[in-house]
Every structure is written in structure tokens, then in C-alpha cells.
């Protein structure tokens, strides 16, 4: 017996129905915010991913050498590929350039519920705009995308790496210290953080204030901690404007300022954010993003960039956990020829209806009426057309409503109007 590789999944028609529903739903929201779709290859040159993160990232990748000796990797995410494509082909496009994507990603992760080695992301990048309104819209888009899918309970948390860097500077923390501290902050392991800060010679008082600032949503507390750093103060002011726009213009007030959001990836700077679905427990992070810098590293002219990606698979899990009813897979009509002489006419009717965009199937197993109706029921068919010799002589067929079992005789010439989609 063969099985799917560890960390990968098959998707049955019922599952694909949910995935297509979600994709369609999200594509609609992206388009409504003026984004255009982009697609990049599933594998890239390995260097694209090591350029910023260094060789250590290879442990987390599906990296391989092809027959021509090229070092390649299955993409772990789409931001670097999209920026590569921008630098290669899209630099002359009018700004801002708003790009969205759906794509499979591959990470050599330890598989568990909500964490796979092959998973899908739905994401976007905005290139060439970093005004407060552009950033507020990006946050609003991430939130709206998830709300529009039908999710009820999500949490948007917003952090800022410029402010965190200013705090590191204030506390005289060096790059090596930061490498130890950032993962602890990212995972909100504040007890361990306190110990690590002590080991880095941060005073008890400063450590306590820092940990409190990481957890507070009180802008004044943050302000008083970073007051001497002009850059950080400017950044905090911009954050205030962005948050006020999010609330007063985009009418989204369900967010939290949380400086403990520092993101795992290496390319971020400035504002970063995450959206969680608490219903998912351990793997609750549905979305992550922020502003970042890759364009100049990839050889392009400096331009502001930001974006986010939503874990498509986790969004489905969260919807299922919340008891969301996905629209079922539906067949509009099932046609049952009463005997073999009725098969040709049944197919002709099926084809006529299909030409008009109606989904139709007909019994291809020459089963009896009882079994055919049972099959139609199992497929959630709305209407069944029974093609019998007596009715056909009068150029009519029987139409059965599967919801209530009512039957009526319909003229062949009227069948199309009967099923016409409004
Ligand atoms: P990320 O946080 O690494 O960000 O991934 C985004 C989302 O993908 C996560 O929040 C999570 O829902 C989902 N995800 C990540 N790993 C897995 C996995 N192993 N199995 C299932 N789902 C997973 C990025 O990838 C950035 N490129 C986002 C971005 C775009 N930043 C700026 N632009």
C-alpha cells in the first residue's frame, strides 16, 4: 500500500469544494481592494531564500540539486518569489503595485494538526506605497479577507520592529543577545525572557518595564519607555495614525497593539502583524505580515514593500471548528432513462441543459428507478428528469422535485426555461 508523503494531504471532491469556495471568496475580496493576481514557479533558485536568511534556512527547506547541477528549492513562501518577479519584470509598472496570490508552499516542518510540509498560502504584496493609509488598508484587507470567509472569532495583533530595535539599543543589547531574545518574545515566553535579559546584563527594573511594554496595549506606557529615541517616537506616532485610520476610516476596531509580535522571518522591519483564530489552539496563527525589505537585496531600485500571507489550510480548519456550513457540492439535475431506448434522448436533454450552464448528470449504469433516485439523493440533486416512453411519445418528460417528491409533466420544449438559472 502506498501512502501520501508525511506532512502532505490528498483533497477529495468534498474537500476541494471547500477549498474552491474559499479561494473564490478570497479572490473576490483581493480584487475588491484593487489587487491583481500573480503566479510564480513552485521552485526557485535556492539562493533566493538564503540571500536574506543565510544557509541555516536550508534545514527548513525542500532543497535539491537538479540534473543540470542547479541548486533549487521548493518555495517555503511567496514573498521572495514575488519580489524576484517584480525586480525582473515589473519595476516599470505604475505604483503602487498591488499583487495577490494563491500558492502551495513547502517547509520541512514537524507535521501536526494545522502544520504541514505542503500547505497553501493566500497572500499579497503592495509595492511602492508606505503611507499610513496604505498600511491601514493592508491591515484592513487582511482582517476583511478572513471576516468575509465567514470566520467569526479572529484577533488582529500589531507590533513594530523599529520600536523593538530602539528598545534593544536603549538596553545596550547586541545582535547576539537579540538572536536569543527575539524567539522568546515571539513565543511570549516572558519568564525565560526575564532570565535571558538578566544574562545580558539588563537591570531588573529595565527588564520588568520591557516585559510590561511588550504586553501592554497602552500607547502612553510605550511612549514613556522610548521617549529618548526620536526615530522610535516618530514610528510610534505613525502607528497611532495608522490605528486611528483603521478604526475611524476602515471601521475596524477589533485589534490590539502588541509589541511582542516580532515575526519569525528575517526580512521584516517597521510594522508587523498577525491574525490568530483562538479556536485552533496551538497552531492558531492564520495570517502574518508587515513591511519588509527585499527589493534592493535582489538588485532592484529601493521602494517600500509590505504584505501578508494567510494560511489557507488553517482558515478551513478554523471555519470547520466554528461550525461554518460550506456551500455543498451540488448537481442541478439528474436524468434517469426508464429503459435503454430512452438513453439517446436523455443524453440530448443533458447536453441541451449543460449548454445553458446547468450542471447535469444522467444514469450511466442502467440501474432501476429506485437505485437511481437513491443515487440522486446522495448527490444532493435538486431535480430529477425521468425520461419514459409514454411521456416521450407526447414530447414530454417527468420532472421530480427531490425535496418534496412532487412530480410534474413538462414539455420537452420547456425544459430549458424550467431550469434556467436566474
Ligand atoms: P508566515 O507567517 O511564515 O509568513 O506564513 C503565513 C501563514 O502561513 C502563517 O500565519 C500560517 O497560517 C501559514 N503557515 C505557515 N507555515 C505553515 C505550515 N507548515 N502548515 C500550514 N500553514 C502554515 C510568510 O510566509 C510571509 N511570506 C508573509 C508575508 C507576505 N509577509 C509579507 N508578505
GROMACS .gro file of C-alpha atoms and ligand atoms in nm:
model
  455
    1UNK     CA    1   0.000   0.000   0.000
    2UNK     CA    2   0.125   0.347  -0.090
    3UNK     CA    3   0.053   0.642   0.132
    4UNK     CA    4   0.081   1.018   0.087
    5UNK     CA    5   0.425   1.150   0.190
    6UNK     CA    6   0.449   1.270   0.552
    7UNK     CA    7   0.304   1.618   0.600
    8UNK     CA    8   0.110   1.617   0.270
    9UNK     CA    9  -0.258   1.553   0.201
   10UNK     CA   10  -0.497   1.446  -0.073
   11UNK     CA   11  -0.811   1.652  -0.118
   12UNK     CA   12  -1.132   1.469  -0.206
   13UNK     CA   13  -1.406   1.637  -0.413
   14UNK     CA   14  -1.589   1.737  -0.092
   15UNK     CA   15  -1.270   1.893   0.046
   16UNK     CA   16  -1.189   2.057  -0.287
   17UNK     CA   17  -1.536   2.208  -0.285
   18UNK     CA   18  -1.448   2.384   0.042
   19UNK     CA   19  -1.108   2.493  -0.088
   20UNK     CA   20  -1.252   2.631  -0.413
   21UNK     CA   21  -1.524   2.813  -0.219
   22UNK     CA   22  -1.259   2.976  -0.002
   23UNK     CA   23  -1.030   3.060  -0.293
   24UNK     CA   24  -1.315   3.218  -0.485
   25UNK     CA   25  -1.427   3.410  -0.179
   26UNK     CA   26  -1.076   3.542  -0.105
   27UNK     CA   27  -1.000   3.628  -0.470
   28UNK     CA   28  -1.317   3.838  -0.472
   29UNK     CA   29  -1.203   4.032  -0.166
   30UNK     CA   30  -0.850   4.084  -0.303
   31UNK     CA   31  -0.996   4.214  -0.630
   32UNK     CA   32  -1.235   4.445  -0.447
   33UNK     CA   33  -0.927   4.614  -0.292
   34UNK     CA   34  -0.768   4.665  -0.636
   35UNK     CA   35  -0.522   4.374  -0.628
   36UNK     CA   36  -0.426   4.174  -0.939
   37UNK     CA   37  -0.332   3.806  -0.927
   38UNK     CA   38   0.024   3.685  -0.980
   39UNK     CA   39   0.169   3.335  -1.012
   40UNK     CA   40   0.532   3.232  -0.973
   41UNK     CA   41   0.703   2.891  -1.008
   42UNK     CA   42   0.675   2.625  -0.740
   43UNK     CA   43   1.055   2.602  -0.722
   44UNK     CA   44   1.313   2.877  -0.731
   45UNK     CA   45   1.690   2.906  -0.719
   46UNK     CA   46   1.792   2.818  -0.365
   47UNK     CA   47   1.983   3.145  -0.333
   48UNK     CA   48   1.658   3.342  -0.342
   49UNK     CA   49   1.578   3.211   0.005
   50UNK     CA   50   1.930   3.202   0.150
   51UNK     CA   51   2.008   3.559   0.034
   52UNK     CA   52   1.844   3.715   0.340
   53UNK     CA   53   1.821   3.428   0.585
   54UNK     CA   54   2.161   3.263   0.534
   55UNK     CA   55   2.246   2.896   0.485
   56UNK     CA   56   2.075   2.791   0.810
   57UNK     CA   57   1.735   2.819   0.640
   58UNK     CA   58   1.824   2.520   0.420
   59UNK     CA   59   1.734   2.290   0.712
   60UNK     CA   60   1.376   2.414   0.687
   61UNK     CA   61   1.353   2.382   0.307
   62UNK     CA   62   1.299   2.117   0.047
   63UNK     CA   63   1.624   2.195  -0.133
   64UNK     CA   64   1.775   1.982  -0.407
   65UNK     CA   65   2.019   1.978  -0.695
   66UNK     CA   66   1.868   1.913  -1.040
   67UNK     CA   67   2.018   1.708  -1.322
   68UNK     CA   68   2.196   2.019  -1.453
   69UNK     CA   69   2.362   2.074  -1.115
   70UNK     CA   70   2.144   2.374  -1.025
   71UNK     CA   71   2.072   2.434  -0.657
   72UNK     CA   72   1.695   2.472  -0.626
   73UNK     CA   73   1.431   2.480  -0.352
   74UNK     CA   74   1.056   2.432  -0.336
   75UNK     CA   75   0.929   2.772  -0.222
   76UNK     CA   76   0.861   2.797   0.155
   77UNK     CA   77   0.662   3.118   0.098
   78UNK     CA   78   0.584   3.360  -0.185
   79UNK     CA   79   0.716   3.698  -0.076
   80UNK     CA   80   1.072   3.643  -0.202
   81UNK     CA   81   0.947   3.492  -0.535
   82UNK     CA   82   0.702   3.779  -0.592
   83UNK     CA   83   0.971   4.038  -0.522
   84UNK     CA   84   1.211   3.849  -0.754
   85UNK     CA   85   0.946   3.870  -1.027
   86UNK     CA   86   0.890   4.239  -0.953
   87UNK     CA   87   1.262   4.317  -0.987
   88UNK     CA   88   1.287   4.105  -1.303
   89UNK     CA   89   0.976   4.224  -1.485
   90UNK     CA   90   0.752   4.473  -1.308
   91UNK     CA   91   0.968   4.762  -1.188
   92UNK     CA   92   0.833   4.996  -1.453
   93UNK     CA   93   0.467   4.934  -1.362
   94UNK     CA   94   0.273   5.228  -1.215
   95UNK     CA   95   0.282   5.240  -0.836
   96UNK     CA   96   0.151   5.121  -0.608
   97UNK     CA   97   0.160   4.773  -0.749
   98UNK     CA   98  -0.090   4.551  -0.566
   99UNK     CA   99  -0.035   4.179  -0.619
  100UNK     CA  100  -0.217   3.880  -0.469
  101UNK     CA  101  -0.151   3.510  -0.496
  102UNK     CA  102  -0.253   3.160  -0.401
  103UNK     CA  103   0.021   2.902  -0.395
  104UNK     CA  104   0.147   2.582  -0.242
  105UNK     CA  105   0.441   2.621  -0.006
  106UNK     CA  106   0.683   2.361   0.125
  107UNK     CA  107   0.854   2.362   0.461
  108UNK     CA  108   1.042   2.081   0.631
  109UNK     CA  109   0.826   2.134   0.942
  110UNK     CA  110   0.728   1.882   1.206
  111UNK     CA  111   0.376   1.790   1.090
  112UNK     CA  112   0.080   1.820   1.326
  113UNK     CA  113  -0.276   1.948   1.305
  114UNK     CA  114  -0.258   2.279   1.115
  115UNK     CA  115   0.113   2.236   1.034
  116UNK     CA  116   0.203   2.057   0.713
  117UNK     CA  117   0.503   2.011   0.487
  118UNK     CA  118   0.292   2.108   0.188
  119UNK     CA  119   0.037   2.380   0.255
  120UNK     CA  120  -0.129   2.664   0.074
  121UNK     CA  121  -0.098   3.036   0.130
  122UNK     CA  122  -0.324   3.316   0.012
  123UNK     CA  123  -0.128   3.637   0.028
  124UNK     CA  124  -0.045   3.974  -0.119
  125UNK     CA  125   0.229   4.230  -0.154
  126UNK     CA  126   0.194   4.604  -0.206
  127UNK     CA  127   0.495   4.765  -0.372
  128UNK     CA  128   0.555   5.139  -0.381
  129UNK     CA  129   0.328   5.272  -0.104
  130UNK     CA  130   0.405   5.313   0.263
  131UNK     CA  131   0.173   5.597   0.360
  132UNK     CA  132  -0.035   5.547   0.673
  133UNK     CA  133  -0.345   5.493   0.458
  134UNK     CA  134  -0.168   5.221   0.254
  135UNK     CA  135  -0.060   5.041   0.570
  136UNK     CA  136  -0.401   5.081   0.734
  137UNK     CA  137  -0.561   4.939   0.418
  138UNK     CA  138  -0.327   4.640   0.424
  139UNK     CA  139  -0.434   4.563   0.782
  140UNK     CA  140  -0.798   4.616   0.688
  141UNK     CA  141  -0.762   4.385   0.387
  142UNK     CA  142  -0.615   4.101   0.597
  143UNK     CA  143  -0.893   4.139   0.853
  144UNK     CA  144  -1.170   4.174   0.593
  145UNK     CA  145  -1.046   3.873   0.392
  146UNK     CA  146  -1.079   3.649   0.694
  147UNK     CA  147  -1.410   3.801   0.807
  148UNK     CA  148  -1.555   3.763   0.456
  149UNK     CA  149  -1.484   3.390   0.459
  150UNK     CA  150  -1.740   3.358   0.736
  151UNK     CA  151  -1.499   3.338   1.031
  152UNK     CA  152  -1.640   3.488   1.348
  153UNK     CA  153  -1.363   3.498   1.603
  154UNK     CA  154  -1.026   3.637   1.495
  155UNK     CA  155  -0.768   3.854   1.672
  156UNK     CA  156  -0.551   4.111   1.496
  157UNK     CA  157  -0.229   4.194   1.684
  158UNK     CA  158   0.002   4.467   1.563
  159UNK     CA  159   0.369   4.516   1.657
  160UNK     CA  160   0.661   4.725   1.538
  161UNK     CA  161   1.021   4.615   1.488
  162UNK     CA  162   1.161   4.971   1.469
  163UNK     CA  163   1.034   5.030   1.822
  164UNK     CA  164   1.169   4.694   1.940
  165UNK     CA  165   1.511   4.778   1.789
  166UNK     CA  166   1.509   5.114   1.969
  167UNK     CA  167   1.441   4.933   2.297
  168UNK     CA  168   1.726   4.690   2.228
  169UNK     CA  169   1.953   4.988   2.169
  170UNK     CA  170   1.835   5.160   2.486
  171UNK     CA  171   1.908   4.843   2.685
  172UNK     CA  172   2.251   4.807   2.517
  173UNK     CA  173   2.158   4.468   2.374
  174UNK     CA  174   2.387   4.345   2.098
  175UNK     CA  175   2.296   4.145   1.784
  176UNK     CA  176   2.395   3.817   1.955
  177UNK     CA  177   2.168   3.892   2.253
  178UNK     CA  178   1.884   3.978   2.016
  179UNK     CA  179   1.912   3.639   1.844
  180UNK     CA  180   1.836   3.475   2.177
  181UNK     CA  181   1.574   3.728   2.288
  182UNK     CA  182   1.361   3.759   1.972
  183UNK     CA  183   1.240   3.396   1.962
  184UNK     CA  184   1.143   3.422   2.332
  185UNK     CA  185   0.949   3.743   2.260
  186UNK     CA  186   0.789   3.581   1.951
  187UNK     CA  187   0.665   3.289   2.162
  188UNK     CA  188   0.565   3.518   2.455
  189UNK     CA  189   0.792   3.319   2.689
  190UNK     CA  190   0.828   3.607   2.931
  191UNK     CA  191   0.972   3.412   3.227
  192UNK     CA  192   1.255   3.281   3.010
  193UNK     CA  193   1.291   3.629   2.860
  194UNK     CA  194   1.344   3.774   3.207
  195UNK     CA  195   1.625   3.526   3.273
  196UNK     CA  196   1.780   3.593   2.930
  197UNK     CA  197   1.766   3.971   2.990
  198UNK     CA  198   1.940   3.925   3.324
  199UNK     CA  199   2.209   3.716   3.149
  200UNK     CA  200   2.253   4.006   2.903
  201UNK     CA  201   2.316   4.245   3.195
  202UNK     CA  202   1.982   4.427   3.175
  203UNK     CA  203   1.881   4.565   3.517
  204UNK     CA  204   1.583   4.407   3.695
  205UNK     CA  205   1.390   4.731   3.667
  206UNK     CA  206   1.451   4.772   3.292
  207UNK     CA  207   1.373   4.406   3.227
  208UNK     CA  208   1.041   4.435   3.408
  209UNK     CA  209   0.945   4.753   3.224
  210UNK     CA  210   1.046   4.599   2.890
  211UNK     CA  211   0.835   4.288   2.953
  212UNK     CA  212   0.543   4.505   3.060
  213UNK     CA  213   0.579   4.721   2.745
  214UNK     CA  214   0.579   4.405   2.531
  215UNK     CA  215   0.240   4.310   2.671
  216UNK     CA  216   0.065   4.641   2.705
  217UNK     CA  217  -0.165   4.800   2.452
  218UNK     CA  218  -0.132   5.134   2.632
  219UNK     CA  219   0.047   5.367   2.391
  220UNK     CA  220   0.143   5.604   2.677
  221UNK     CA  221   0.334   5.330   2.858
  222UNK     CA  222   0.525   5.252   2.537
  223UNK     CA  223   0.584   5.620   2.471
  224UNK     CA  224   0.737   5.687   2.811
  225UNK     CA  225   0.974   5.388   2.768
  226UNK     CA  226   1.110   5.502   2.429
  227UNK     CA  227   1.085   5.880   2.485
  228UNK     CA  228   1.458   5.949   2.425
  229UNK     CA  229   1.467   5.777   2.083
  230UNK     CA  230   1.349   6.018   1.813
  231UNK     CA  231   1.312   5.750   1.540
  232UNK     CA  232   1.108   5.524   1.762
  233UNK     CA  233   0.890   5.815   1.874
  234UNK     CA  234   0.824   5.905   1.509
  235UNK     CA  235   0.738   5.543   1.433
  236UNK     CA  236   0.500   5.530   1.730
  237UNK     CA  237   0.327   5.841   1.604
  238UNK     CA  238   0.284   5.682   1.260
  239UNK     CA  239   0.143   5.372   1.431
  240UNK     CA  240  -0.110   5.590   1.611
  241UNK     CA  241  -0.222   5.745   1.280
  242UNK     CA  242  -0.247   5.401   1.115
  243UNK     CA  243  -0.451   5.259   1.403
  244UNK     CA  244  -0.679   5.558   1.410
  245UNK     CA  245  -0.741   5.520   1.034
  246UNK     CA  246  -0.810   5.152   1.080
  247UNK     CA  247  -1.071   5.242   1.339
  248UNK     CA  248  -1.227   5.557   1.200
  249UNK     CA  249  -1.200   5.510   0.824
  250UNK     CA  250  -1.198   5.132   0.775
  251UNK     CA  251  -1.427   5.088   1.079
  252UNK     CA  252  -1.222   4.803   1.221
  253UNK     CA  253  -1.171   4.831   1.594
  254UNK     CA  254  -1.102   4.468   1.683
  255UNK     CA  255  -0.723   4.497   1.702
  256UNK     CA  256  -0.461   4.509   1.970
  257UNK     CA  257  -0.128   4.689   1.977
  258UNK     CA  258   0.115   4.421   2.092
  259UNK     CA  259   0.490   4.481   2.071
  260UNK     CA  260   0.554   4.112   2.143
  261UNK     CA  261   0.460   4.047   1.778
  262UNK     CA  262   0.808   4.031   1.621
  263UNK     CA  263   0.758   3.768   1.339
  264UNK     CA  264   0.995   3.484   1.266
  265UNK     CA  265   1.113   3.573   0.915
  266UNK     CA  266   1.431   3.773   0.868
  267UNK     CA  267   1.320   4.035   0.619
  268UNK     CA  268   1.075   4.244   0.825
  269UNK     CA  269   1.121   4.598   0.953
  270UNK     CA  270   0.876   4.853   1.093
  271UNK     CA  271   0.514   4.750   1.136
  272UNK     CA  272   0.438   4.377   1.162
  273UNK     CA  273   0.114   4.198   1.241
  274UNK     CA  274  -0.051   3.863   1.294
  275UNK     CA  275  -0.408   3.741   1.298
  276UNK     CA  276  -0.499   3.445   1.518
  277UNK     CA  277  -0.801   3.217   1.534
  278UNK     CA  278  -0.813   3.122   1.904
  279UNK     CA  279  -1.039   2.827   1.817
  280UNK     CA  280  -0.734   2.649   1.667
  281UNK     CA  281  -0.531   2.622   1.991
  282UNK     CA  282  -0.157   2.562   1.935
  283UNK     CA  283  -0.138   2.640   1.562
  284UNK     CA  284  -0.370   2.938   1.579
  285UNK     CA  285  -0.180   3.186   1.362
  286UNK     CA  286  -0.386   3.236   1.048
  287UNK     CA  287  -0.204   3.531   0.899
  288UNK     CA  288   0.130   3.708   0.927
  289UNK     CA  289   0.277   4.007   0.754
  290UNK     CA  290   0.424   4.353   0.769
  291UNK     CA  291   0.666   4.582   0.593
  292UNK     CA  292   0.997   4.441   0.477
  293UNK     CA  293   1.299   4.499   0.262
  294UNK     CA  294   1.400   4.261  -0.018
  295UNK     CA  295   1.392   4.469  -0.337
  296UNK     CA  296   1.740   4.622  -0.301
  297UNK     CA  297   1.885   4.287  -0.191
  298UNK     CA  298   1.752   4.140  -0.516
  299UNK     CA  299   1.907   4.421  -0.723
  300UNK     CA  300   1.606   4.650  -0.767
  301UNK     CA  301   1.572   5.022  -0.701
  302UNK     CA  302   1.468   5.099  -0.347
  303UNK     CA  303   1.091   5.104  -0.298
  304UNK     CA  304   0.873   5.040   0.007
  305UNK     CA  305   0.712   4.696   0.026
  306UNK     CA  306   0.471   4.525   0.261
  307UNK     CA  307   0.229   4.236   0.253
  308UNK     CA  308   0.092   3.936   0.436
  309UNK     CA  309   0.006   3.571   0.387
  310UNK     CA  310  -0.287   3.374   0.519
  311UNK     CA  311  -0.259   3.003   0.594
  312UNK     CA  312  -0.529   2.871   0.365
  313UNK     CA  313  -0.546   2.527   0.531
  314UNK     CA  314  -0.571   2.673   0.879
  315UNK     CA  315  -0.851   2.904   0.765
  316UNK     CA  316  -1.051   2.599   0.657
  317UNK     CA  317  -0.976   2.425   0.989
  318UNK     CA  318  -1.090   2.734   1.180
  319UNK     CA  319  -1.412   2.760   0.978
  320UNK     CA  320  -1.481   2.391   1.043
  321UNK     CA  321  -1.411   2.433   1.416
  322UNK     CA  322  -1.654   2.726   1.428
  323UNK     CA  323  -1.919   2.506   1.266
  324UNK     CA  324  -1.934   2.705   0.941
  325UNK     CA  325  -2.158   2.548   0.676
  326UNK     CA  326  -1.973   2.542   0.345
  327UNK     CA  327  -2.195   2.551   0.036
  328UNK     CA  328  -2.233   2.182  -0.060
  329UNK     CA  329  -2.129   2.038  -0.393
  330UNK     CA  330  -2.447   2.050  -0.598
  331UNK     CA  331  -2.574   1.884  -0.912
  332UNK     CA  332  -2.874   2.072  -1.053
  333UNK     CA  333  -3.031   1.787  -1.248
  334UNK     CA  334  -3.005   1.409  -1.272
  335UNK     CA  335  -3.168   1.235  -1.568
  336UNK     CA  336  -3.299   0.881  -1.547
  337UNK     CA  337  -3.379   0.698  -1.872
  338UNK     CA  338  -3.655   0.449  -1.787
  339UNK     CA  339  -3.518   0.195  -2.038
  340UNK     CA  340  -3.230   0.164  -2.285
  341UNK     CA  341  -3.436   0.315  -2.571
  342UNK     CA  342  -3.453   0.639  -2.371
  343UNK     CA  343  -3.074   0.680  -2.337
  344UNK     CA  344  -3.016   0.889  -2.652
  345UNK     CA  345  -3.296   1.135  -2.570
  346UNK     CA  346  -3.171   1.155  -2.208
  347UNK     CA  347  -2.822   1.248  -2.329
  348UNK     CA  348  -2.965   1.506  -2.571
  349UNK     CA  349  -3.158   1.669  -2.286
  350UNK     CA  350  -2.847   1.661  -2.067
  351UNK     CA  351  -2.638   1.830  -2.338
  352UNK     CA  352  -2.901   2.096  -2.401
  353UNK     CA  353  -2.916   2.185  -2.033
  354UNK     CA  354  -2.533   2.176  -1.997
  355UNK     CA  355  -2.509   2.424  -2.285
  356UNK     CA  356  -2.713   2.660  -2.071
  357UNK     CA  357  -2.479   2.633  -1.772
  358UNK     CA  358  -2.689   2.387  -1.576
  359UNK     CA  359  -2.496   2.103  -1.409
  360UNK     CA  360  -2.640   1.772  -1.526
  361UNK     CA  361  -2.560   1.406  -1.495
  362UNK     CA  362  -2.755   1.103  -1.616
  363UNK     CA  363  -2.768   0.743  -1.505
  364UNK     CA  364  -2.483   0.564  -1.681
  365UNK     CA  365  -2.524   0.232  -1.506
  366UNK     CA  366  -2.868   0.137  -1.645
  367UNK     CA  367  -3.000   0.095  -1.291
  368UNK     CA  368  -3.360   0.063  -1.185
  369UNK     CA  369  -3.565   0.369  -1.084
  370UNK     CA  370  -3.528   0.308  -0.707
  371UNK     CA  371  -3.149   0.286  -0.715
  372UNK     CA  372  -3.117   0.583  -0.948
  373UNK     CA  373  -3.330   0.801  -0.721
  374UNK     CA  374  -3.123   0.693  -0.420
  375UNK     CA  375  -2.805   0.792  -0.606
  376UNK     CA  376  -2.958   1.130  -0.700
  377UNK     CA  377  -3.048   1.185  -0.335
  378UNK     CA  378  -2.695   1.100  -0.219
  379UNK     CA  379  -2.560   1.358  -0.467
  380UNK     CA  380  -2.792   1.631  -0.329
  381UNK     CA  381  -2.961   1.670  -0.667
  382UNK     CA  382  -3.242   1.924  -0.669
  383UNK     CA  383  -3.445   1.791  -0.963
  384UNK     CA  384  -3.462   1.459  -1.145
  385UNK     CA  385  -3.588   1.424  -1.503
  386UNK     CA  386  -3.743   1.085  -1.575
  387UNK     CA  387  -3.747   1.002  -1.946
  388UNK     CA  388  -4.013   0.736  -2.011
  389UNK     CA  389  -4.162   0.605  -2.341
  390UNK     CA  390  -4.524   0.709  -2.273
  391UNK     CA  391  -4.433   1.066  -2.185
  392UNK     CA  392  -4.181   1.089  -2.466
  393UNK     CA  393  -4.448   0.995  -2.722
  394UNK     CA  394  -4.624   1.316  -2.615
  395UNK     CA  395  -4.290   1.504  -2.630
  396UNK     CA  396  -4.286   1.540  -2.251
  397UNK     CA  397  -4.083   1.416  -1.953
  398UNK     CA  398  -4.150   1.381  -1.581
  399UNK     CA  399  -3.971   1.626  -1.350
  400UNK     CA  400  -3.939   1.523  -0.987
  401UNK     CA  401  -3.859   1.769  -0.709
  402UNK     CA  402  -3.622   1.578  -0.480
  403UNK     CA  403  -3.704   1.797  -0.179
  404UNK     CA  404  -4.073   1.708  -0.156
  405UNK     CA  405  -4.111   1.422  -0.408
  406UNK     CA  406  -4.367   1.618  -0.617
  407UNK     CA  407  -4.373   1.525  -0.986
  408UNK     CA  408  -4.497   1.718  -1.287
  409UNK     CA  409  -4.513   1.660  -1.660
  410UNK     CA  410  -4.309   1.912  -1.858
  411UNK     CA  411  -4.298   1.960  -2.237
  412UNK     CA  412  -3.953   1.897  -2.389
  413UNK     CA  413  -3.963   2.245  -2.541
  414UNK     CA  414  -4.000   2.397  -2.196
  415UNK     CA  415  -3.731   2.207  -2.014
  416UNK     CA  416  -3.466   2.472  -2.056
  417UNK     CA  417  -3.689   2.753  -1.924
  418UNK     CA  418  -3.785   2.529  -1.632
  419UNK     CA  419  -3.421   2.503  -1.517
  420UNK     CA  420  -3.297   2.837  -1.641
  421UNK     CA  421  -3.062   2.991  -1.387
  422UNK     CA  422  -3.172   3.329  -1.268
  423LIG     P1  423   0.444   3.311   0.766
  423LIG     O1  424   0.396   3.364   0.899
  423LIG     O2  425   0.566   3.227   0.766
  423LIG     O3  426   0.461   3.438   0.672
  423LIG     O4  427   0.327   3.228   0.697
  423LIG     C1  428   0.199   3.284   0.680
  423LIG     C2  429   0.093   3.186   0.726
  423LIG     O5  430   0.109   3.060   0.661
  423LIG     C3  431   0.102   3.152   0.875
  423LIG     O6  432   0.039   3.250   0.953
  423LIG     C4  433   0.027   3.019   0.879
  423LIG     O7  434  -0.113   3.039   0.886
  423LIG     C5  435   0.061   2.957   0.745
  423LIG     N1  436   0.164   2.852   0.762
  423LIG     C6  437   0.296   2.868   0.782
  423LIG     N2  438   0.360   2.750   0.793
  423LIG     C7  439   0.264   2.655   0.779
  423LIG     C8  440   0.263   2.511   0.779
  423LIG     N3  441   0.376   2.441   0.795
  423LIG     N4  442   0.145   2.446   0.762
  423LIG     C9  443   0.030   2.517   0.746
  423LIG     N5  444   0.024   2.652   0.743
  423LIG    C10  445   0.139   2.720   0.760
  423LIG    C11  446   0.503   3.431   0.541
  423LIG     O8  447   0.514   3.329   0.479
  423LIG    C12  448   0.531   3.565   0.478
  423LIG     N6  449   0.574   3.544   0.341
  423LIG    C13  450   0.407   3.654   0.483
  423LIG    C14  451   0.428   3.787   0.419
  423LIG    C15  452   0.386   3.826   0.298
  423LIG     N7  453   0.494   3.887   0.471
  423LIG    C16  454   0.495   3.988   0.387
  423LIG     N8  455   0.431   3.950   0.279
   0.00000   0.00000   0.00000
